[in-house]
Coordinates of C-alpha atoms in Angstrom, one line a residue:
X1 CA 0.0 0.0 0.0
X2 CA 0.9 3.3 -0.7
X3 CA -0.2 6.8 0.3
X4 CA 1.2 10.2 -1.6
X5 CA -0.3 13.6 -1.7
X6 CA 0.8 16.9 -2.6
X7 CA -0.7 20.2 -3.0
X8 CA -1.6 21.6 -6.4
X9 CA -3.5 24.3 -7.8
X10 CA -3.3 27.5 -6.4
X11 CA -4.4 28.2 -2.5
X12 CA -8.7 28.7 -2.3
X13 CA -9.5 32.9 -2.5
X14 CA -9.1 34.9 0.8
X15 CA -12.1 33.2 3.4
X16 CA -15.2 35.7 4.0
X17 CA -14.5 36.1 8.2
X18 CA -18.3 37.7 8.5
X19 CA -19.8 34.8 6.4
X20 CA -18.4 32.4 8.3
X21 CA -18.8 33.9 11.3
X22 CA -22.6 34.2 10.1
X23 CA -22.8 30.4 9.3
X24 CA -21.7 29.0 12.9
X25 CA -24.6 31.3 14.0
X26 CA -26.8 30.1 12.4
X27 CA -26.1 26.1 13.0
X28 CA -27.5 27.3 16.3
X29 CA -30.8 28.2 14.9
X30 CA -33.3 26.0 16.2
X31 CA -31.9 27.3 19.8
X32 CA -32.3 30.6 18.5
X33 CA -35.5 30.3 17.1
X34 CA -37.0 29.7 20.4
X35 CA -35.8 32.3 22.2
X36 CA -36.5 34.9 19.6
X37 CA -40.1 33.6 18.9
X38 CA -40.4 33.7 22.9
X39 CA -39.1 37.3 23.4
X40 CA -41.5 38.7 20.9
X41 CA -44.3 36.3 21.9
X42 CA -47.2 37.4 24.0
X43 CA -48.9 33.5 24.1
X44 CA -46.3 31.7 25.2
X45 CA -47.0 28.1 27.0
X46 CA -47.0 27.3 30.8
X47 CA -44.5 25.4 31.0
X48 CA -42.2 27.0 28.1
X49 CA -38.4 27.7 29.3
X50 CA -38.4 30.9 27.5
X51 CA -41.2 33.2 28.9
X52 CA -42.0 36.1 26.8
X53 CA -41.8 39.7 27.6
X54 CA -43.1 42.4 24.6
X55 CA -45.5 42.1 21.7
X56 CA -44.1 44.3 19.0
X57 CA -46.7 43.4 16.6
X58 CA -49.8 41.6 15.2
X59 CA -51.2 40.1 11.7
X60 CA -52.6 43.7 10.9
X61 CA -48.7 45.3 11.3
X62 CA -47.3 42.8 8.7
X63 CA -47.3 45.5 5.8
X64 CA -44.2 46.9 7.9
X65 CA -42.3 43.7 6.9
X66 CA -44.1 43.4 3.4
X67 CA -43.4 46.8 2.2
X68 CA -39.5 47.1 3.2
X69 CA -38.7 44.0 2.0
X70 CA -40.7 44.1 -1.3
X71 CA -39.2 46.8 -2.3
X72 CA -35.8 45.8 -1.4
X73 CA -36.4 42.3 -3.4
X74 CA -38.2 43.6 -6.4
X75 CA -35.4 46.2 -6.9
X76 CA -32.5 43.3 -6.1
X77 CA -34.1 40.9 -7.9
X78 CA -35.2 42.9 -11.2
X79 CA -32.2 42.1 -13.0
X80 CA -31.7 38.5 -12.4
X81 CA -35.2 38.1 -13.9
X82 CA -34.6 39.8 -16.8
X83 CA -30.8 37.7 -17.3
X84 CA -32.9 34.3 -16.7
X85 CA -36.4 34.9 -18.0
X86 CA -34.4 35.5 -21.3
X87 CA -32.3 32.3 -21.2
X88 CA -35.4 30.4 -20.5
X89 CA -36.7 31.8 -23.6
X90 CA -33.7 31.2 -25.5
X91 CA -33.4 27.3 -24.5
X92 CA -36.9 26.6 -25.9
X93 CA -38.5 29.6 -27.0
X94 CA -41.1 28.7 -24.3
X95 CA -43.1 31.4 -21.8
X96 CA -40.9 33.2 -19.6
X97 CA -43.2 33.2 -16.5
X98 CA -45.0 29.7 -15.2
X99 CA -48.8 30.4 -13.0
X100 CA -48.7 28.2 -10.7
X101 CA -52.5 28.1 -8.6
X102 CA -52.7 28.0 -5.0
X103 CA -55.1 28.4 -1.8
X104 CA -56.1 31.9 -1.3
X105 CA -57.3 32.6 2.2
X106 CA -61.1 32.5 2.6
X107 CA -61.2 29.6 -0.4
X108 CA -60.0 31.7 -2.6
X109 CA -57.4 31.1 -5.4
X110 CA -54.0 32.7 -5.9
X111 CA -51.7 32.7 -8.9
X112 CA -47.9 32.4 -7.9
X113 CA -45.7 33.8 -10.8
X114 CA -42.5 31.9 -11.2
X115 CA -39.9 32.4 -13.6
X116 CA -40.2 28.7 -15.1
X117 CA -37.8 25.9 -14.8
X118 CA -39.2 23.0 -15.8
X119 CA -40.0 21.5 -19.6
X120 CA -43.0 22.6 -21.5
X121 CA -45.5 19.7 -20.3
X122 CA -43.8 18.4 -16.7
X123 CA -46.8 19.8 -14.9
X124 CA -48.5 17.1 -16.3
X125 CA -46.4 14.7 -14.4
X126 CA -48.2 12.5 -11.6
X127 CA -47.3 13.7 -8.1
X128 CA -46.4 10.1 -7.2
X129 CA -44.2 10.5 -10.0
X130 CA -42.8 14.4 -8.9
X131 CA -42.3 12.3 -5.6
X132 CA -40.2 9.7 -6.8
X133 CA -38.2 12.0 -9.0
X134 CA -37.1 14.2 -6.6
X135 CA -35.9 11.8 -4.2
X136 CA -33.7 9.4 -6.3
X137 CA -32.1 13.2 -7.8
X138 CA -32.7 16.1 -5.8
X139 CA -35.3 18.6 -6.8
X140 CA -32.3 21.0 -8.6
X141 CA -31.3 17.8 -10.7
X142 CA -34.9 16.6 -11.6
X143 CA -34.7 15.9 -15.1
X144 CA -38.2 17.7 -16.2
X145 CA -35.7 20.8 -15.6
X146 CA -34.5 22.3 -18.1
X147 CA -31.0 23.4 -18.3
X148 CA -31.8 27.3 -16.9
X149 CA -33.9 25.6 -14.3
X150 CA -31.7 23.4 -12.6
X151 CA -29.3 26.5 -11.7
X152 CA -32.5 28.6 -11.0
X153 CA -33.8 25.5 -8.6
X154 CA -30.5 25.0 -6.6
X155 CA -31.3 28.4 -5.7
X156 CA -34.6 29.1 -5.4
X157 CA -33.9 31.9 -8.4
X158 CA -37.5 30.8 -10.1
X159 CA -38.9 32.3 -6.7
X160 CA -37.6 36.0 -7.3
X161 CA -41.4 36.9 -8.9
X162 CA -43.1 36.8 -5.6
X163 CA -41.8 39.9 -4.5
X164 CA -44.2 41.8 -6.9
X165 CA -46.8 40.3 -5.7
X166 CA -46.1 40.6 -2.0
X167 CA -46.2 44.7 -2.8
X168 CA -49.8 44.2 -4.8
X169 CA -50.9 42.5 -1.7
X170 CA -51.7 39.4 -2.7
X171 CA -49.7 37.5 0.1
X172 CA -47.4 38.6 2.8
X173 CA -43.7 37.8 3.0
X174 CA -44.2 36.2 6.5
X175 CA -46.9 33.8 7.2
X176 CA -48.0 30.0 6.8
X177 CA -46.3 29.6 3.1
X178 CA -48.7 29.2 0.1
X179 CA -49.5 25.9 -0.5
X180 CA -52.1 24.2 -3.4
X181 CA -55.1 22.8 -2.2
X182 CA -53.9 19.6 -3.5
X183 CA -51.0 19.4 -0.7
X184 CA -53.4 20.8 2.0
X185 CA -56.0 18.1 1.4
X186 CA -53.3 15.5 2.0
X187 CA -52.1 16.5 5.1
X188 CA -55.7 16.5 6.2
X189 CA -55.1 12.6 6.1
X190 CA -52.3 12.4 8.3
X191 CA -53.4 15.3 10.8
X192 CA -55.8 15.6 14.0
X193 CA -59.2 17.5 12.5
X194 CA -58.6 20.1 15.1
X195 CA -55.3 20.5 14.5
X196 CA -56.5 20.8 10.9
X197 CA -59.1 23.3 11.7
X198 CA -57.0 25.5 13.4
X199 CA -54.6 25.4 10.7
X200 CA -57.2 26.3 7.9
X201 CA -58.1 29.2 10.4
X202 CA -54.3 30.5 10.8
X203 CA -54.0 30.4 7.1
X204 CA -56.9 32.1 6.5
X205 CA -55.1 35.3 8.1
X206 CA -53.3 35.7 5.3
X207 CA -50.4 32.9 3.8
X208 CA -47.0 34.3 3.1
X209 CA -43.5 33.1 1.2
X210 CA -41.0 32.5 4.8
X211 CA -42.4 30.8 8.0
X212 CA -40.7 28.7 10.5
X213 CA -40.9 25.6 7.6
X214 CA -39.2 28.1 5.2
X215 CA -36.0 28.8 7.3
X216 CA -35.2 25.6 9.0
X217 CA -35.9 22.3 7.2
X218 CA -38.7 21.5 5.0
X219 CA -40.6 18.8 6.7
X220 CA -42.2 17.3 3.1
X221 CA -42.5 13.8 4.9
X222 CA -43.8 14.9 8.0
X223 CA -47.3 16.7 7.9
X224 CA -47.8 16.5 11.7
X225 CA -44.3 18.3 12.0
X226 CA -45.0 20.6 9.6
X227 CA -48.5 21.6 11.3
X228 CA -47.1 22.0 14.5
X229 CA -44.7 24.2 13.5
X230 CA -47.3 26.4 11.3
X231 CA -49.4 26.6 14.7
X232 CA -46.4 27.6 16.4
X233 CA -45.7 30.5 14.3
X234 CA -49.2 32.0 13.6
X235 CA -49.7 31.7 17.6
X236 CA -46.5 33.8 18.2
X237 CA -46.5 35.7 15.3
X238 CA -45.4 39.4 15.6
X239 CA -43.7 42.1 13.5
X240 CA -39.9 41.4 15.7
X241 CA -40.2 37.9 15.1
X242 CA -41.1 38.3 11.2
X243 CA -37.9 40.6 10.9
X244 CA -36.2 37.9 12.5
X245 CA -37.3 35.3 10.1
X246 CA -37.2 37.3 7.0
X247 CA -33.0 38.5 8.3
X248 CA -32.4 34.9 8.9
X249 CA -33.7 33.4 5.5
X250 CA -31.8 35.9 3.5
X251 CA -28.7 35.1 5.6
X252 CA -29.2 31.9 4.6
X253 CA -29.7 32.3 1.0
X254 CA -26.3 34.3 1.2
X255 CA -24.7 31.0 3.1
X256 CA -25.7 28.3 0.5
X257 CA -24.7 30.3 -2.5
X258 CA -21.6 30.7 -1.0
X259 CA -21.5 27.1 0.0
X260 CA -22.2 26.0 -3.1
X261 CA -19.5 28.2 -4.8
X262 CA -16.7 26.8 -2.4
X263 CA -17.9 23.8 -3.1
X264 CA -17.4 24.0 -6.7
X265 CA -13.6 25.7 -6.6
X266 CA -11.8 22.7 -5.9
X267 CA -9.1 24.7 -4.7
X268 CA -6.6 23.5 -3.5
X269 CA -6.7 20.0 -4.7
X270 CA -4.9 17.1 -3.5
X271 CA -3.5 14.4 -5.8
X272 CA -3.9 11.2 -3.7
X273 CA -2.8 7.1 -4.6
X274 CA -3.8 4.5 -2.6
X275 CA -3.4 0.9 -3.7
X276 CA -1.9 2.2 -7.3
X277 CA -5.4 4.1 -8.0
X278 CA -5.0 7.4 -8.4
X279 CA -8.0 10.2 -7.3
X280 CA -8.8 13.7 -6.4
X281 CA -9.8 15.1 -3.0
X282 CA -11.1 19.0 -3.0
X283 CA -10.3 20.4 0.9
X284 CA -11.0 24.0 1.5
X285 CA -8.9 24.5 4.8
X286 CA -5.5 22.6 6.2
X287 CA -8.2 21.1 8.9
X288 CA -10.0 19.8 6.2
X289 CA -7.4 18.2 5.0
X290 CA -5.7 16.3 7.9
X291 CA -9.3 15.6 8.3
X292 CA -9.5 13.7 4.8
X293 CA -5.6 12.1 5.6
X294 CA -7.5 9.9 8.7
X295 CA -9.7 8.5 6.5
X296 CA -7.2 7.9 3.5
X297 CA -5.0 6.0 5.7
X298 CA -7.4 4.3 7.1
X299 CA -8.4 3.4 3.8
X300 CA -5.4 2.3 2.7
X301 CA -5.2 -0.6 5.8
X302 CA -8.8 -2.4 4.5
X303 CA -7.5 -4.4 1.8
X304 CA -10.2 -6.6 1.8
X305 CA -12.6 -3.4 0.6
X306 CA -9.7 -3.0 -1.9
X307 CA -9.7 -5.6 -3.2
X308 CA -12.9 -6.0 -3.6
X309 CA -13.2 -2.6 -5.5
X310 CA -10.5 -3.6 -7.9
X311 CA -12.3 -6.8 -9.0
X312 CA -15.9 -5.7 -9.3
X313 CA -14.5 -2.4 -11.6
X314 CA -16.7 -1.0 -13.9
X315 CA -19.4 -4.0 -13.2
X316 CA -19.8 -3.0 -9.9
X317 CA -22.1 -0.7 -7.9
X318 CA -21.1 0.7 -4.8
X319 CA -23.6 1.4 -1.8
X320 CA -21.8 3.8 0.4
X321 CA -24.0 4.5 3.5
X322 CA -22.2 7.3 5.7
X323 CA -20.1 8.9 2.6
X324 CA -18.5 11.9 4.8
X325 CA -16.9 13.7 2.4
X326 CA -16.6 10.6 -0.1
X327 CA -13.1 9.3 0.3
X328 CA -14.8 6.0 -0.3
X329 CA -16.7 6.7 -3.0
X330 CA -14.6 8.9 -4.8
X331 CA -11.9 5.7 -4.9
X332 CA -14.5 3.4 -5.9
X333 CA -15.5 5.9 -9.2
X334 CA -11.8 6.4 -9.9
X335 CA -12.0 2.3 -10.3
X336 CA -14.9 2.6 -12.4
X337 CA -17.6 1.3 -10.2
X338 CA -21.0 3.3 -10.1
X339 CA -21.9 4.8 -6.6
X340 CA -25.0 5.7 -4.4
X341 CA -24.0 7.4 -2.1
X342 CA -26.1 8.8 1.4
X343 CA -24.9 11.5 3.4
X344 CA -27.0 13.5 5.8
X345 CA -24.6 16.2 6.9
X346 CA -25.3 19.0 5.2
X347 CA -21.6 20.4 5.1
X348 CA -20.3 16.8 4.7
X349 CA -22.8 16.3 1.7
X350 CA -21.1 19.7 -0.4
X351 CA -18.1 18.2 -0.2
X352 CA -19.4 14.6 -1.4
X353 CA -20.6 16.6 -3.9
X354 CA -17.3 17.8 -4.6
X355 CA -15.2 15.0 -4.8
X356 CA -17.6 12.8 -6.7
X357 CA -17.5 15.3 -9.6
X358 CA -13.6 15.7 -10.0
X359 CA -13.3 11.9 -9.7
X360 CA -16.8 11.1 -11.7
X361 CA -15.7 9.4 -15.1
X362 CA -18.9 9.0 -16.9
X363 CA -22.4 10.5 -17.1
X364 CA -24.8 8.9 -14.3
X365 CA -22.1 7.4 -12.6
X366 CA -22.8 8.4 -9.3
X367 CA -26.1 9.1 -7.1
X368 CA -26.0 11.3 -4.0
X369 CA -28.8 11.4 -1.6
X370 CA -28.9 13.9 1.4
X371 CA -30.9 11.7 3.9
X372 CA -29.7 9.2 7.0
X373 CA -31.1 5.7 6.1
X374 CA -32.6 4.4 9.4
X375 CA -35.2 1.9 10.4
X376 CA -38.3 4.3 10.0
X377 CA -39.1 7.0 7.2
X378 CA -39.8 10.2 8.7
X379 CA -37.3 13.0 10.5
X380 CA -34.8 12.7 13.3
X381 CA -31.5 14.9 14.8
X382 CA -28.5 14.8 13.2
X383 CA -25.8 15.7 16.1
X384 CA -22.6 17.6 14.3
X385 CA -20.1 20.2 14.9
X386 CA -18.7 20.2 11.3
X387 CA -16.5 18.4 9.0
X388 CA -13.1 19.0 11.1
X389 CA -14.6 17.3 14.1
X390 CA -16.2 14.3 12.3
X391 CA -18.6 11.5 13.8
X392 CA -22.1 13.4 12.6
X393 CA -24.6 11.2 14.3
X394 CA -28.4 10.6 15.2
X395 CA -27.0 10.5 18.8
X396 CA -25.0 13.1 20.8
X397 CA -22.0 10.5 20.5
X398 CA -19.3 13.1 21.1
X399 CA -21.2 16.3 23.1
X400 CA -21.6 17.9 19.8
X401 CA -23.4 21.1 20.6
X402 CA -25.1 21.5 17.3
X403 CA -27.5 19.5 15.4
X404 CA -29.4 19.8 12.2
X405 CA -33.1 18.1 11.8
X406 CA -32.6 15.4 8.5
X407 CA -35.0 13.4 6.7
X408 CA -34.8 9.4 7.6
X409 CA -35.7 6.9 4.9
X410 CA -35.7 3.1 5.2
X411 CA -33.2 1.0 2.6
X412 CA -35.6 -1.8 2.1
X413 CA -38.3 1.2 0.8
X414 CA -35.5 2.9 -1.3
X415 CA -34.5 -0.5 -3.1
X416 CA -38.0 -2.5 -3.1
X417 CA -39.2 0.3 -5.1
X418 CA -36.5 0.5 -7.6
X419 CA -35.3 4.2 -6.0
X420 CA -32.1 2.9 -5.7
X421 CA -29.9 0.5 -8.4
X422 CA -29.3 -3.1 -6.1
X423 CA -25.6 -2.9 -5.3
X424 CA -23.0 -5.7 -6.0
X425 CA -21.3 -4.5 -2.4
X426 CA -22.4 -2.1 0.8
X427 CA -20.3 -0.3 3.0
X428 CA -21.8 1.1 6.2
X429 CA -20.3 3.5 8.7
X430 CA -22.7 5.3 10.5
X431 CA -21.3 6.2 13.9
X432 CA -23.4 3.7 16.1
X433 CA -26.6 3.4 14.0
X434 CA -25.2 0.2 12.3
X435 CA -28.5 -1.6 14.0
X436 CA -31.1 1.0 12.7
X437 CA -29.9 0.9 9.1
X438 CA -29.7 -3.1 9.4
X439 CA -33.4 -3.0 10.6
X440 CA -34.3 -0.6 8.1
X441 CA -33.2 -2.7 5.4
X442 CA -33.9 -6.7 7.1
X443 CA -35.7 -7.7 3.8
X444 CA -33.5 -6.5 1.7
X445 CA -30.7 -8.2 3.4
X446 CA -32.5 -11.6 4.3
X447 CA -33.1 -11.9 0.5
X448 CA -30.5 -14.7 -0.7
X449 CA -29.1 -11.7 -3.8
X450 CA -28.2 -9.1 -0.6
X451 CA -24.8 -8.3 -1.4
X452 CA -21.7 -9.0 0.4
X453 CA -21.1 -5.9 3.4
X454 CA -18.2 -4.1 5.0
X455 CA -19.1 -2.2 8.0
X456 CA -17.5 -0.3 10.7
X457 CA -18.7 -1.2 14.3
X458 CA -18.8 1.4 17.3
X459 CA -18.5 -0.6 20.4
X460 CA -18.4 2.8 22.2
X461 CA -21.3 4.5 20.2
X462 CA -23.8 1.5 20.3
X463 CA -25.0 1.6 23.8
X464 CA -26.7 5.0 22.8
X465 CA -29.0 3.1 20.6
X466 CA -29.6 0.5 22.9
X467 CA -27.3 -1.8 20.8
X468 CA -24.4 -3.6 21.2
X469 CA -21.6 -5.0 18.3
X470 CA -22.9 -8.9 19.5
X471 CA -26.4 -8.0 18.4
X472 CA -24.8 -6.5 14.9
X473 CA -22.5 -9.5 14.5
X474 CA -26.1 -11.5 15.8
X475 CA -28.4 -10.0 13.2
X476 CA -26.4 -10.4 10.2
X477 CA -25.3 -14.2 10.9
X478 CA -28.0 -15.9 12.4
X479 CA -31.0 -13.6 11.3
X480 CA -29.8 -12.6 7.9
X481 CA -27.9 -15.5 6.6
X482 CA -24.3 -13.9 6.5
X483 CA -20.9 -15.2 7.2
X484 CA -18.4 -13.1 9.3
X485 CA -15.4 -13.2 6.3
X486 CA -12.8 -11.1 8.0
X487 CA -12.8 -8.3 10.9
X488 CA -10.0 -5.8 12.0
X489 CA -9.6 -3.6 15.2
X490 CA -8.8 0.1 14.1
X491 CA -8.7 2.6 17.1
X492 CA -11.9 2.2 18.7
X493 CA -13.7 0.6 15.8
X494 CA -13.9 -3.1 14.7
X495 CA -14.3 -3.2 10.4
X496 CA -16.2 -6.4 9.8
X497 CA -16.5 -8.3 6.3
X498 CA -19.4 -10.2 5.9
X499 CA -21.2 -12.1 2.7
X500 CA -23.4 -15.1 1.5
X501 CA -20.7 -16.6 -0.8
X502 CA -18.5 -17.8 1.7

């Protein structure tokens, strides 16, 4: 085994100290949220641990949000219209704006103006179909996008439109957001009827673009979460606490265009080998990179994976659950293998992103997905102090003091469905979860096809689910039919080799 990197390119652009300083803020947010939404509040719960103490507004103020910030936006945002409203109508010669019809308040019917981003005809895609799309690809990848759109999608540029129509009064730019009746009835389903009919009452004062659902993670598989926090914000809703949410969101905007910049300078790059294949690693800061040297080495000790890479090649496909920053993967593409890869970290996941494209040899070769496979769809904490600290995980493993809300699927619904190709070999590291994603997938791996694993046990992480490494060992012998091929101790982690071929 070998192991040699060097610097090349030139050294990443001068840091933005504000916007950085700006992003650890807001990693705190959910903590921040509830204190802010408290201090403004004046209906604030018994038992709450942040009592509130002044009202600085009602519904009937909002127009002192609405007009500020309209103007601001439709001023900001008039020439980025007019750049992308005419390359939409250069790609296909198609309309510039797209009407998209939504509840009004009092069962009334409002037209949203988008710039459009999809192909002439997607609307008439199922939303089963819109559903199934958007998870195996993203919504900014969905292929009923058209070129334009995808870039416009990424970043919620087909959104810029609104702004008009917050200052013409047709919805406010804080409120429960603007949903079609279609979505609404749905959630009906799923819901309490009194939740519901509180709900329908709150939205009835007037919907809006931002709301508590807007600025912190979009709950689109959890309907109960989603009302709740809808309730929440109409019952504390108040013209400090809509300033707050409309700073925040446009701090945020600011944040992912800049993460998805960084993300995309691959500066400075670092030329690694290990096992004679040669690949790419993008690292932004020199923490970054001794970050990406654990794992390399590491890497370069599990010749068992290795070898394993090197004789599946371009027949392979490669399920890497827990991708970090893709070290894995990215070896695996540079080998030719194809790649699914799941990463819930949002800061890991932009620099999976990363690494997959430089070391990416073909079209389609590699799938990313942004959720935590678990053994339950829905939503759960994801505890992380960023990429130089390592070990994100749906438990507070290491006293992280920050954690991000991510969506959870199951791997038996992702491949039983045909959302995800059926891979030739798995690895898992998930930082003690190893029992939630083997329960999330146990038909998939009782099935006599499930292919071979290599997974990394926490002995010391386990007990925080209520696990231990006998009951992983346990599960995949004598409940799912494998045999334990080879196992090696590393730190405090055992990585265990298991198949069905012998």
């Amino acid at each position: 085994m070998n192991l040699e990197a060097r610097d090349s390119v030139r050294r990443h652009r001068a840091q933005a100290p504000l916007i950085d300083r700006v992003d650890r803020y807001l990693r705190r947010e959910d903590t921040i949220l509830a204190h802010v939404a408290a201090w403004f509040s004046p209906d604030v719960p018994e038992n709450s641990e942040f009592p509130g103490h002044y009202y600085l507004g009602s519904h009937r103020k909002r127009w002192l949000v609405d007009v500020p910030f309209g103007i601001a936006g439709t001023a900001i945002t008039a020439i980025p219209i007019a750049v992308f409203g005419t390359a939409v109508w250069l790609e296909d010669h198609g309309p510039i704006f797209y009407l998209d019809e939504r509840m009004g308040p009092h069962g009334e019917t409002i037209q949203v103006r988008k710039i459009r981003s999809m192909r002439l005809g997607a609307d008439k895609i199922s939303p089963e179909e819109v559903d199934r799309i958007n998870l195996s690809v993203g919504p900014g990848d969905d292929p009923r996008n058209t070129r334009v759109g995808r870039v416009m999608r990424r970043f919620e540029i087909d959104e810029m439109p609104q702004f008009w129509q917050v200052l013409k009064g047709e919805f406010s730019m804080n409120g429960i957001r603007v949903m079609k009746q279609s979505f609404r009835d749905s959630m009906a389903k799923s819901v309490d009827p009194g939740d519901m009919e509180k709900w329908d009452a709150a939205y009835d004062r007037g919907p809006g673009i931002y709301n508590p659902n807007a600025s912190r993670t979009k709950h689109r598989k959890d309907d109960k979460k989603r009302i709740h926090d809808d309730l929440l914000y109409d019952r504390r809703a108040s013209l400090g606490f809509d300033f707050y949410l409309q700073t925040v969101t446009d701090l945020r905007m600011i944040g992912m265009f800049r993460t998805w910049a960084t993300a995309r300078s691959y500066a400075p790059l670092k030329d690694v080998v290990v096992d004679d294949i040669p690949f790419q690693i993008a690292v932004l800061t020199h923490q970054e990179w001794n970050f990406a040297k654990h794992f390399i080495n590491e890497l370069a000790l599990e010749t068992a994976l290795l070898e394993r890479m090197k004789a599946e090649g371009e027949n392979g496909h490669f399920l890497d659950i827990g991708a970090s920053i893709g070290i894995y993967s990215s070896l695996a593409l540079r080998n030719g293998m194809s790649v699914t890869a799941f990463e819930p970290d949002p800061q890991s996941f932009g620099r999976l992103m990363a690494n997959t494209e430089i070391n990416a040899q073909r079209r389609g070769q590699v799938q990313l997905i942004d959720v935590a496979l678990s053994d339950e769809t829905g939503s759960a904490a994801l505890f992380s102090d960023g990429i130089e600290h390592g070990c994100p995980s749906l438990r507070r493993t290491l006293d992280q003091s920050t954690f991000v809300e991510v969506p959870t699927f199951t791997l038996d619904e992702l491949i039983l469905n045909g959302l995800i190709d059926r891979p030739t070999f798995i690895k898992i590291d998930v930082e003690g979860a190893e029992m939630n994603v083997l329960r999330g997938g146990a038909q998939y791996f009782s099935s006599p096809e499930a292919a071979d694993i290599f997974i990394e046990v926490h002995p010391d992480f386990l007990p925080l689910f209520d696990s231990s490494a006998e009951e992983v060992i346990g599960t995949l012998t004598d409940e799912f039919g494998y045999t334990l091929v080879s196992s090696m101790h590393k730190q405090n982690e055992v990585v265990m080799s298991f198949s069905k071929r012998g």
